[in-house]
Coordinates of C-alpha atoms in Angstrom, one line a residue:
Chain A
M131 CA 0.0 0.0 0.0
N132 CA 1.4 3.3 -1.0
T133 CA 0.4 6.5 0.9
K134 CA 3.2 8.7 -0.6
V135 CA 2.2 11.8 -2.4
T136 CA 4.4 14.3 -4.3
I137 CA 3.7 18.1 -4.4
G138 CA 6.0 20.5 -6.1
G139 CA 8.7 17.9 -6.2
V140 CA 8.5 17.2 -2.5
E141 CA 7.6 13.7 -1.5
F142 CA 5.4 13.3 1.6
K143 CA 5.2 9.9 3.2
N144 CA 1.5 10.4 3.6
P145 CA -1.0 13.1 2.8
V146 CA -1.8 14.2 6.4
L147 CA -0.5 17.6 7.3
T148 CA -1.3 20.2 9.9
A149 CA -3.0 23.5 9.0
S150 CA -1.2 26.7 9.7
G151 CA -2.0 28.4 12.9
T152 CA -3.4 25.4 14.6
F153 CA -0.3 23.4 15.4
G154 CA 2.4 26.0 16.3
S155 CA 5.7 24.6 15.1
G156 CA 4.7 21.2 16.4
M157 CA 6.2 21.6 19.8
E158 CA 2.8 22.1 21.6
Y159 CA 1.4 18.9 20.2
S160 CA 4.4 16.7 20.5
D161 CA 3.0 15.5 23.9
F162 CA 0.1 14.0 22.0
V163 CA 1.3 13.0 18.5
D164 CA 4.5 11.4 17.3
L165 CA 5.4 14.1 14.8
N166 CA 7.4 11.5 12.8
R167 CA 4.1 10.0 11.7
L168 CA 2.8 13.2 10.0
G169 CA 3.3 13.7 6.3
G170 CA 4.3 17.3 7.1
I171 CA 3.8 20.2 9.4
I172 CA 2.6 23.5 8.1
T173 CA 3.8 26.0 10.7
K174 CA 2.0 29.0 12.2
G175 CA 2.5 32.1 10.0
V176 CA 5.9 33.7 10.3
A177 CA 6.7 37.3 9.3
N178 CA 10.0 39.1 8.9
V179 CA 9.7 40.7 12.3
P180 CA 7.6 39.8 15.5
W181 CA 3.9 40.6 15.3
E182 CA 1.9 41.1 18.5
G183 CA -1.4 40.1 17.0
N184 CA -4.9 41.4 18.0
P185 CA -6.4 42.3 21.4
V186 CA -8.4 39.6 23.2
P187 CA -10.9 38.0 23.1
R188 CA -9.4 36.4 20.0
V189 CA -11.5 33.2 19.9
A190 CA -15.2 32.4 20.1
E191 CA -17.0 29.1 19.6
T192 CA -19.8 28.9 17.1
Y193 CA -22.1 26.0 16.2
G194 CA -19.9 23.2 14.9
G195 CA -17.0 25.6 14.5
M196 CA -15.1 28.5 15.9
L197 CA -14.1 32.1 15.0
N198 CA -10.5 33.3 15.5
A199 CA -8.9 36.7 15.1
I200 CA -5.4 36.0 16.5
G201 CA -3.9 38.5 14.1
L202 CA -0.9 36.4 13.2
Q203 CA 1.0 36.8 16.5
N204 CA 4.4 35.4 15.8
P205 CA 8.0 35.8 17.0
G206 CA 9.4 36.6 13.5
I207 CA 11.7 34.7 11.2
C208 CA 14.9 35.0 13.2
V209 CA 13.4 33.3 16.3
F210 CA 11.8 30.8 14.0
I211 CA 15.1 29.8 12.4
E212 CA 16.9 29.8 15.8
R213 CA 14.4 28.0 17.9
D214 CA 11.5 26.3 16.0
L215 CA 13.4 25.0 13.0
P216 CA 16.0 23.0 15.0
F217 CA 13.0 21.5 16.9
L218 CA 11.4 20.4 13.6
E219 CA 14.7 19.1 12.3
Q220 CA 14.6 16.3 14.9
Y221 CA 11.6 14.7 13.2
D222 CA 11.2 12.8 10.0
T223 CA 8.4 14.9 8.6
K224 CA 8.3 17.7 5.9
K225 CA 8.6 21.2 7.1
I226 CA 6.4 23.7 5.4
V227 CA 6.7 27.3 6.6
N228 CA 3.6 29.6 6.4
V229 CA 4.9 33.0 5.4
C230 CA 3.0 36.2 6.1
G231 CA 3.7 39.9 5.6
K232 CA 2.3 43.4 5.3
S233 CA 4.0 44.2 2.1
V234 CA 5.6 42.3 -0.8
E235 CA 9.0 43.2 0.7
D236 CA 8.1 41.6 4.0
Y237 CA 7.2 38.3 2.3
L238 CA 10.4 38.4 0.2
D239 CA 12.5 39.0 3.3
V240 CA 11.1 35.9 5.0
V241 CA 11.4 33.8 1.8
E242 CA 15.0 34.9 1.3
K243 CA 15.9 34.1 5.0
L244 CA 14.5 30.6 4.6
G245 CA 16.4 30.0 1.4
D246 CA 19.4 28.3 2.8
T247 CA 17.6 26.4 5.6
S248 CA 16.3 22.8 5.8
V249 CA 12.7 24.0 5.2
D250 CA 11.1 21.8 2.5
M251 CA 8.4 24.1 1.2
L252 CA 6.8 27.5 1.6
E253 CA 3.1 28.3 2.0
I254 CA 2.4 31.9 1.3
N255 CA -0.4 33.3 3.4
V256 CA -2.3 35.8 1.2
S257 CA -5.5 34.9 2.9
C258 CA -5.6 35.8 6.6
P259 CA -8.8 37.8 7.2
N260 CA -7.6 39.1 10.6
V261 CA -4.9 41.6 9.9
K262 CA -5.5 45.1 8.5
E263 CA -2.6 45.4 6.1
G264 CA -1.2 42.8 3.7
A265 CA -2.2 39.2 3.9
I266 CA -5.6 39.0 2.4
A267 CA -5.2 42.1 0.4
F268 CA -2.9 40.1 -1.9
G269 CA -5.3 37.2 -2.1
Q270 CA -8.6 38.7 -3.1
K271 CA -7.6 40.2 -6.5
A272 CA -6.3 38.0 -9.2
D273 CA -3.8 40.5 -10.5
C274 CA -2.4 41.2 -7.0
L275 CA -2.1 37.4 -6.4
Y276 CA -0.3 37.0 -9.7
D277 CA 2.1 39.8 -8.9
I278 CA 3.1 38.6 -5.4
T279 CA 3.3 35.0 -6.5
S280 CA 5.6 35.8 -9.4
Q281 CA 7.8 38.0 -7.2
I282 CA 8.1 35.3 -4.6
K283 CA 8.8 32.6 -7.2
K284 CA 11.8 34.7 -8.4
K285 CA 13.4 34.6 -4.9
A286 CA 12.2 31.3 -3.4
K287 CA 14.6 28.4 -3.2
Q288 CA 11.8 26.0 -2.1
P289 CA 8.6 25.1 -3.9
V290 CA 5.9 27.7 -3.3
I291 CA 2.3 26.9 -2.3
M292 CA -0.1 29.8 -2.4
K293 CA -2.7 29.6 0.4
L294 CA -6.0 30.9 -1.0
S295 CA -8.9 32.7 0.6
P296 CA -12.4 31.4 0.3
N297 CA -13.6 35.0 0.6
V298 CA -13.6 35.6 -3.1
T299 CA -16.2 35.5 -5.8
D300 CA -14.5 33.0 -8.1
I301 CA -12.0 30.6 -6.6
A302 CA -11.1 29.2 -10.0
E303 CA -9.9 32.6 -11.3
M304 CA -7.6 32.9 -8.2
A305 CA -6.3 29.4 -8.6
K306 CA -5.5 30.1 -12.3
A307 CA -3.7 33.4 -11.4
A308 CA -1.5 31.7 -8.9
E309 CA -0.7 28.9 -11.4
A310 CA 0.0 31.3 -14.2
A311 CA 2.5 33.1 -11.9
G312 CA 4.4 29.9 -11.3
A313 CA 3.1 28.6 -8.1
D314 CA 4.1 25.0 -7.4
G315 CA 0.8 24.3 -5.7
L316 CA -2.2 25.7 -3.9
S317 CA -3.7 25.3 -0.5
L318 CA -7.2 26.1 0.5
I319 CA -9.3 27.1 2.2
N320 CA -8.2 29.6 4.7
T321 CA -11.0 30.7 7.1
L322 CA -14.3 32.3 6.1
T323 CA -14.9 35.8 7.5
G324 CA -17.5 35.7 10.2
M325 CA -18.9 37.6 13.2
K326 CA -20.5 36.7 16.5
I327 CA -22.3 39.0 18.8
D328 CA -22.6 38.4 22.5
V329 CA -26.3 39.1 23.1
H330 CA -25.9 39.2 26.9
R331 CA -23.1 41.8 26.9
R332 CA -24.4 43.4 23.6
T333 CA -21.0 43.5 22.1
F334 CA -18.9 41.7 19.6
A335 CA -17.6 38.3 20.8
L336 CA -14.2 39.1 19.3
A337 CA -12.2 42.3 20.0
N338 CA -11.5 42.4 16.3
R339 CA -15.2 42.3 15.6
T340 CA -14.8 39.9 12.7
G341 CA -12.9 36.7 12.7
G342 CA -12.1 33.6 10.6
L343 CA -14.6 30.7 10.8
S344 CA -13.1 27.2 10.9
G345 CA -14.1 23.8 12.0
P346 CA -16.5 21.1 10.7
A347 CA -19.1 23.8 10.0
I348 CA -17.1 25.0 6.9
K349 CA -16.2 21.6 5.4
P350 CA -18.8 21.5 2.6
V351 CA -17.7 25.0 1.4
A352 CA -14.1 23.8 1.5
V353 CA -14.8 20.6 -0.4
R354 CA -16.6 22.6 -3.1
M355 CA -13.8 25.1 -3.4
V356 CA -11.0 22.5 -3.5
Y357 CA -13.0 20.7 -6.2
Q358 CA -13.3 23.9 -8.3
A359 CA -9.7 24.9 -7.8
A360 CA -8.4 21.4 -8.7
Q361 CA -10.6 21.4 -11.8
A362 CA -9.2 24.8 -12.8
V363 CA -5.4 24.1 -12.5
K364 CA -2.8 21.4 -13.2
I365 CA -0.7 22.1 -10.1
P366 CA -1.4 20.1 -7.0
V367 CA -3.8 21.3 -4.3
I368 CA -3.6 20.8 -0.5
G369 CA -7.2 20.7 0.9
M370 CA -8.3 21.9 4.3
G371 CA -11.3 23.2 6.0
G372 CA -13.1 21.4 8.9
I373 CA -11.4 18.0 8.4
A374 CA -12.3 15.9 11.5
T375 CA -12.2 12.3 10.3
A376 CA -10.5 10.0 7.7
E377 CA -13.7 10.1 5.7
D378 CA -13.5 13.9 5.6
A379 CA -9.9 13.7 4.4
I380 CA -10.8 11.2 1.7
E381 CA -13.6 13.5 0.6
F382 CA -11.0 16.2 -0.1
L383 CA -8.7 13.7 -1.9
L384 CA -11.6 12.6 -4.1
A385 CA -12.4 16.2 -4.8
G386 CA -8.9 16.7 -6.1
A387 CA -6.6 17.4 -3.2
S388 CA -3.2 15.7 -3.2
A389 CA -2.8 16.2 0.5
V390 CA -5.0 17.4 3.4
A391 CA -4.4 19.5 6.4
V392 CA -6.1 19.2 9.8
G393 CA -6.8 22.6 11.5
A394 CA -9.3 23.5 14.2
M395 CA -9.9 19.8 15.0
N396 CA -6.5 19.6 16.6
F397 CA -8.0 21.7 19.4
V398 CA -11.0 19.4 19.7
N399 CA -9.0 16.2 19.7
P400 CA -5.2 16.5 19.7
Y401 CA -4.9 13.0 18.3
T402 CA -6.9 13.8 15.2
T403 CA -4.0 13.8 12.7
V404 CA -2.8 10.3 13.6
E405 CA -6.4 8.9 13.8
I406 CA -7.0 10.3 10.3
L407 CA -3.9 8.7 9.0
E408 CA -4.8 5.3 10.4
G409 CA -8.4 5.8 9.1
I410 CA -7.1 6.5 5.5
E411 CA -5.0 3.3 5.7
A412 CA -8.0 1.3 6.9
Y413 CA -10.1 2.7 4.0
M414 CA -7.4 1.8 1.5
R415 CA -7.3 -1.8 2.8
K416 CA -11.1 -2.0 2.9
Y417 CA -11.5 -0.9 -0.7
E418 CA -8.2 -2.4 -1.9
V419 CA -6.7 0.8 -2.9
E420 CA -3.0 0.1 -3.7
D421 CA -1.9 3.6 -4.3
I422 CA -3.4 6.7 -2.7
G423 CA -3.0 8.4 -6.1
E424 CA -6.0 6.4 -7.2
L425 CA -8.1 8.5 -4.8
I426 CA -6.8 11.9 -5.8
G427 CA -9.3 13.6 -8.0
G428 CA -11.3 10.4 -8.1
V429 CA -14.6 12.2 -8.4
R430 CA -15.0 14.4 -11.4
Chain B
M201 CA 6.3 18.8 33.8
S202 CA 4.2 15.8 33.0
K203 CA 2.9 15.0 29.6
K204 CA -0.4 16.5 28.6
K205 CA -3.1 14.1 27.4
K206 CA -6.7 13.8 26.6
V207 CA -8.4 11.1 28.6
Q208 CA -11.8 9.7 29.4
A209 CA -12.9 10.5 32.9
V210 CA -15.9 9.1 34.7
V211 CA -18.3 11.3 36.8
I212 CA -18.2 10.1 40.4
S213 CA -20.7 12.6 41.7
Q214 CA -22.2 16.0 41.0
K215 CA -24.3 18.4 43.0
M216 CA -25.3 22.1 42.8
I217 CA -23.8 23.9 45.8
A218 CA -25.1 27.4 45.1
P219 CA -27.3 28.9 42.3
D220 CA -25.5 28.0 39.0
I221 CA -22.4 26.6 40.9
Y222 CA -21.8 22.9 40.4
D223 CA -19.5 20.6 42.3
L224 CA -18.2 17.8 40.1
W225 CA -15.9 14.9 41.1
L226 CA -14.2 13.0 38.2
Q227 CA -12.4 9.7 38.3
T228 CA -9.3 10.3 36.2
E229 CA -5.6 9.5 35.9
L230 CA -5.0 13.2 35.5
A231 CA -5.5 13.6 39.3
R232 CA -2.1 12.0 39.9
E233 CA -0.3 14.9 38.3
A234 CA -2.6 17.8 39.2
N235 CA -1.6 20.7 41.4
A236 CA -3.2 23.9 42.8
G237 CA -3.7 26.6 40.2
Q238 CA -3.7 24.2 37.3
F239 CA -6.7 23.6 35.2
V240 CA -8.2 21.0 32.8
G241 CA -10.2 21.4 29.6
V242 CA -13.5 19.6 29.8
Y243 CA -15.2 18.8 26.5
P244 CA -18.9 18.9 25.9
N245 CA -20.2 15.6 24.6
D246 CA -22.5 17.5 22.2
K247 CA -20.1 17.9 19.3
S248 CA -21.8 21.0 18.0
H249 CA -19.8 22.6 20.8
L250 CA -16.2 21.8 19.9
L251 CA -13.8 23.4 22.3
P252 CA -12.7 22.3 25.7
R253 CA -13.9 24.5 28.6
P254 CA -11.0 25.5 30.9
I255 CA -12.0 24.7 34.5
S256 CA -9.7 25.2 37.5
I257 CA -8.9 22.4 39.8
C258 CA -10.7 22.7 43.1
Q259 CA -9.4 19.6 44.9
V260 CA -7.1 16.7 44.1
E261 CA -7.2 13.2 45.6
R262 CA -4.1 11.7 44.1
D263 CA -4.4 8.2 45.7
K264 CA -8.0 7.8 44.6
G265 CA -7.4 9.3 41.2
A266 CA -10.2 11.8 41.8
L267 CA -10.4 15.4 40.6
R268 CA -12.9 17.9 41.9
L269 CA -14.1 20.8 39.7
V270 CA -16.3 23.5 40.9
Y271 CA -17.6 25.6 38.0
R272 CA -20.3 28.1 37.1
L273 CA -23.0 27.3 34.6
A274 CA -22.3 30.0 32.1
G275 CA -23.5 28.7 28.7
A276 CA -24.2 25.7 26.5
G277 CA -21.0 23.7 27.4
T278 CA -21.2 24.1 31.2
G279 CA -25.0 23.7 30.8
E280 CA -24.4 20.2 29.5
F281 CA -21.9 19.4 32.2
A282 CA -24.5 20.4 34.8
T283 CA -26.7 17.5 33.6
W284 CA -24.0 14.8 34.0
Q285 CA -24.9 12.0 36.4
P286 CA -22.5 9.5 38.1
G287 CA -21.1 7.0 35.6
Q288 CA -21.2 9.6 32.7
V289 CA -18.0 9.5 30.7
A290 CA -16.4 12.9 30.0
E291 CA -13.4 13.7 27.8
V292 CA -10.9 15.8 29.6
L293 CA -7.6 17.5 28.5
G294 CA -4.9 18.0 31.0
V295 CA -3.2 18.8 33.2
L296 CA -2.9 22.3 31.9
G297 CA -1.1 25.5 33.1
N298 CA 1.6 26.2 35.6
G299 CA -0.1 26.4 39.0
F300 CA 0.7 28.4 42.1
P301 CA 4.3 28.5 43.4
V302 CA 3.2 26.7 46.6
K303 CA 6.6 25.5 47.9
E304 CA 8.4 28.7 47.2
W305 CA 6.6 30.7 49.9
T306 CA 6.5 28.2 52.7
G307 CA 6.9 29.7 56.2
K308 CA 5.8 33.1 55.0
Q309 CA 2.5 34.9 55.8
I310 CA 0.3 34.0 52.9
A311 CA -3.1 35.5 52.0
L312 CA -5.3 33.7 49.5
L313 CA -7.9 35.8 47.7
G314 CA -10.7 34.2 45.8
G315 CA -13.6 36.1 44.1
G316 CA -16.7 34.3 42.9
I317 CA -15.8 31.4 40.6
G318 CA -12.1 32.2 41.4
I319 CA -12.7 30.7 44.8
P320 CA -12.5 27.0 43.9
P321 CA -8.8 26.9 43.1
M322 CA -8.1 28.4 46.5
L323 CA -9.3 25.1 48.2
E324 CA -6.6 22.9 46.6
L325 CA -4.1 25.7 47.2
A326 CA -5.0 26.0 50.9
R327 CA -4.9 22.2 51.2
E328 CA -1.4 22.0 49.7
L329 CA -0.2 24.8 51.9
K330 CA -1.6 23.0 55.0
E331 CA 0.3 19.8 53.9
Q332 CA 3.6 21.7 54.1
G333 CA 2.6 23.3 57.4
D334 CA 1.4 26.7 56.2
R335 CA -1.7 28.3 57.5
P336 CA -2.9 31.2 55.2
V337 CA -5.5 33.8 55.7
I338 CA -8.2 33.1 53.2
V339 CA -10.3 36.0 51.9
V340 CA -13.3 35.1 49.8
G341 CA -15.7 37.4 48.0
Y342 CA -19.2 36.5 47.0
R343 CA -22.1 38.3 45.3
D344 CA -24.5 37.6 48.1
K345 CA -25.5 35.1 50.9
D346 CA -25.2 32.1 48.6
L347 CA -21.8 31.1 49.8
F348 CA -19.9 28.0 48.6
L349 CA -16.8 26.1 49.7
C350 CA -16.6 28.5 52.6
E351 CA -16.9 26.0 55.4
E352 CA -14.4 23.7 53.8
L353 CA -11.9 26.5 53.5
Q354 CA -12.1 27.0 57.3
G355 CA -10.2 23.8 57.8
Y356 CA -7.1 25.3 56.3
G357 CA -6.9 28.8 57.7
R358 CA -8.7 31.9 59.0
V359 CA -11.5 32.7 56.5
L360 CA -12.8 36.2 56.0
I361 CA -15.8 36.9 53.9
A362 CA -16.9 39.8 51.7
T363 CA -20.2 40.1 49.9
Q364 CA -21.2 42.6 47.3
D365 CA -24.6 43.1 48.9
G366 CA -23.3 43.1 52.5
S367 CA -25.5 40.1 53.4
V368 CA -22.5 38.2 55.0
G369 CA -19.2 39.5 56.3
V370 CA -17.7 42.8 55.0
N371 CA -19.9 44.8 52.6
G372 CA -17.6 45.1 49.6
N373 CA -14.9 43.0 48.0
V374 CA -11.8 41.1 49.1
L375 CA -9.6 44.2 49.1
D376 CA -12.0 45.9 51.4
V377 CA -11.5 43.0 53.8
M378 CA -7.8 43.3 53.5
R379 CA -8.0 47.0 54.5
E380 CA -10.6 46.6 57.2
E381 CA -8.7 43.8 58.9
N382 CA -5.4 45.6 58.3
L383 CA -3.9 42.5 56.9
S384 CA -0.3 42.7 55.7
P385 CA 0.7 39.3 54.2
E386 CA 4.2 38.7 52.7
V387 CA 2.6 37.1 49.6
M388 CA -0.9 37.2 48.0
M389 CA -2.3 34.5 45.7
A390 CA -5.4 35.4 43.9
C391 CA -8.0 34.2 41.5
G392 CA -11.2 36.1 40.5
P393 CA -12.6 38.6 38.1
M394 CA -10.3 41.0 36.3
P395 CA -11.3 44.1 38.3
M396 CA -10.4 42.2 41.5
L397 CA -7.1 41.1 40.1
R398 CA -6.2 44.6 39.0
A399 CA -7.0 45.8 42.6
V400 CA -4.8 43.0 44.0
K401 CA -2.0 44.0 41.8
A402 CA -2.3 47.6 42.8
F403 CA -2.6 46.7 46.5
A404 CA 0.5 44.5 46.3
A405 CA 2.5 47.1 44.4
Q406 CA 1.6 49.8 47.0
R407 CA 2.7 47.6 49.9
G408 CA 5.7 46.2 48.2
V409 CA 4.5 42.6 48.6
K410 CA 4.6 39.7 46.2
A411 CA 1.3 38.8 44.4
Y412 CA 0.4 35.9 42.1
L413 CA -2.7 36.2 39.9
S414 CA -4.5 33.4 38.2
L415 CA -5.9 34.9 34.9
E416 CA -8.7 33.8 32.7
E417 CA -9.3 34.3 29.0
R418 CA -11.3 32.7 26.1
M419 CA -9.3 29.7 25.0
A420 CA -9.3 27.3 22.1
C421 CA -6.6 24.7 22.2
G422 CA -5.5 25.0 25.9
V423 CA -2.0 23.8 25.1
G424 CA -0.3 26.9 23.7
A425 CA -0.7 26.4 20.0
C426 CA -3.5 28.7 18.9
L427 CA -2.4 31.9 20.7
G428 CA -6.0 32.7 21.6
C429 CA -5.6 33.3 25.3
V430 CA -2.8 35.9 25.6
C431 CA -2.3 38.5 28.2
K432 CA -0.1 41.6 28.0
T433 CA 3.2 41.2 29.8
V434 CA 5.7 43.8 31.0
G435 CA 8.6 42.0 29.4
K436 CA 9.1 40.0 26.3
D437 CA 7.1 36.8 26.4
H438 CA 8.8 33.5 26.1
H439 CA 6.9 32.3 23.0
S440 CA 6.4 35.2 20.6
H441 CA 8.7 37.8 22.1
V442 CA 6.0 40.5 21.8
N443 CA 4.8 41.0 25.4
N444 CA 1.9 38.6 25.0
A445 CA 2.1 35.5 27.2
R446 CA -0.1 32.5 26.7
I447 CA -2.4 32.2 29.7
C448 CA -2.9 28.5 29.1
T449 CA 0.9 27.7 29.0
E450 CA 3.0 30.4 30.7
G451 CA 0.0 31.0 33.1
P452 CA -2.6 30.9 34.3
V453 CA -0.7 32.0 37.4
F454 CA 1.5 35.1 36.8
D455 CA 3.6 37.2 39.1
A456 CA 1.5 40.4 39.3
Q457 CA 4.5 42.5 38.4
E458 CA 5.0 40.7 35.1
V459 CA 1.5 41.3 33.7
D460 CA 0.1 44.5 32.3
I461 CA -3.6 44.1 33.1

């Protein structure tokens, strides 16, 4: 049975990854999960300098999901390279760094600093809905996405995955723009912009007022968008959005994703990633699937 | 520090001890590693409510593997917990957070301050202090005459009471008790609502005494990954170097001088 998948020339031992912002750099979940078992770890977003993020409250639960407006708090690329990367290097798993920035120059700074490191792949965050400058501004207009993707591709030494926002009118157009600019792959979906109001206090549940919705509540939206993006491009797609079980993960594979990432469900069950991996293997045995590639894009 | 894990606990008993205040005993291996000031994340069984509810540890019986949680019914999640009967299986994440520096201050004059649903962790704290021979002054603040845990606390030190409506003890809050009784402890350990903790911080700063505050914030993961539950710190925080410490991981107990609340 083969569970290996290849994305942008990088071979993953299995298609189960962690979604950015839900797994730190792996350290916090190493009590629960043997990180060696994961196909890869997509880190929390890293900028060129430390970002302090938004005021609290930053999280709120919603029916079958949650809103967050962390605001990409992160220690900056230097601390990441000095502290988090050596931690990740202890494990036999692929290291994908999620890169964020307020300007194209910010992104390029991080991409260049990661150039000569052991990082396997870059995921460019042009889709965070919770920061005022940058991020999503690059991910909601096809020409802006094309521009930043091509500039990053010129500097990047690792394969570049563009993480797309679901908060767009036409996901296929965005997917095509990233592909045309040379992206090695796409990942989607980031969170859906939402809002919750505390009726008892008569105020917004989040200090940022709006936040990104994640969790099982968004999965059908994510499956639809992954399908549409995968149909629109030839580059591989990493699917994410509310994945809780192996069946969910297989749904994304069948919709056209070459790999999947587990996000909010890490908070609900810290063992989710490994349970999904075992569930995928059980599914492959049950249906006599020799190679996981048979599942990818299996439903057209 | 022991490894964190998510386990299945079994409800031993539960009763309401004041309006909306529930006293829940769980059978769980987590009890073996739990200390005063730490907390656990309790998951609703109704999976439309996904996130663990952070609940402070009120009492630990290590030998029996029993953990006592006293919580306030505040919404859908705790609303479900309140219906749990003996034998009910509950999923619990723990043990989380750092806890109070119990050993560090032995032999000193210690004041414990609990306000409202910040009172439960004071019970385990007082119990651990008694085990090492310390006898703190315990100041507890309630809304009204519906007291809880008060009698039990009396087994561990002198208990002084404040109520917001003046129905029992001093009319006011725990700081009013401190002033009226002219208490001057060498260290204060507090848990309660934010205005109370700010007042404790100011009181301690004014008198030049040490204070430890147990903070609360909306959380998602409970283990330091999501960065949801941060509080402003005076110095650079350990994780992100941006003066934002994670309450679930660097806390919930902080040296009052180190947090900007």
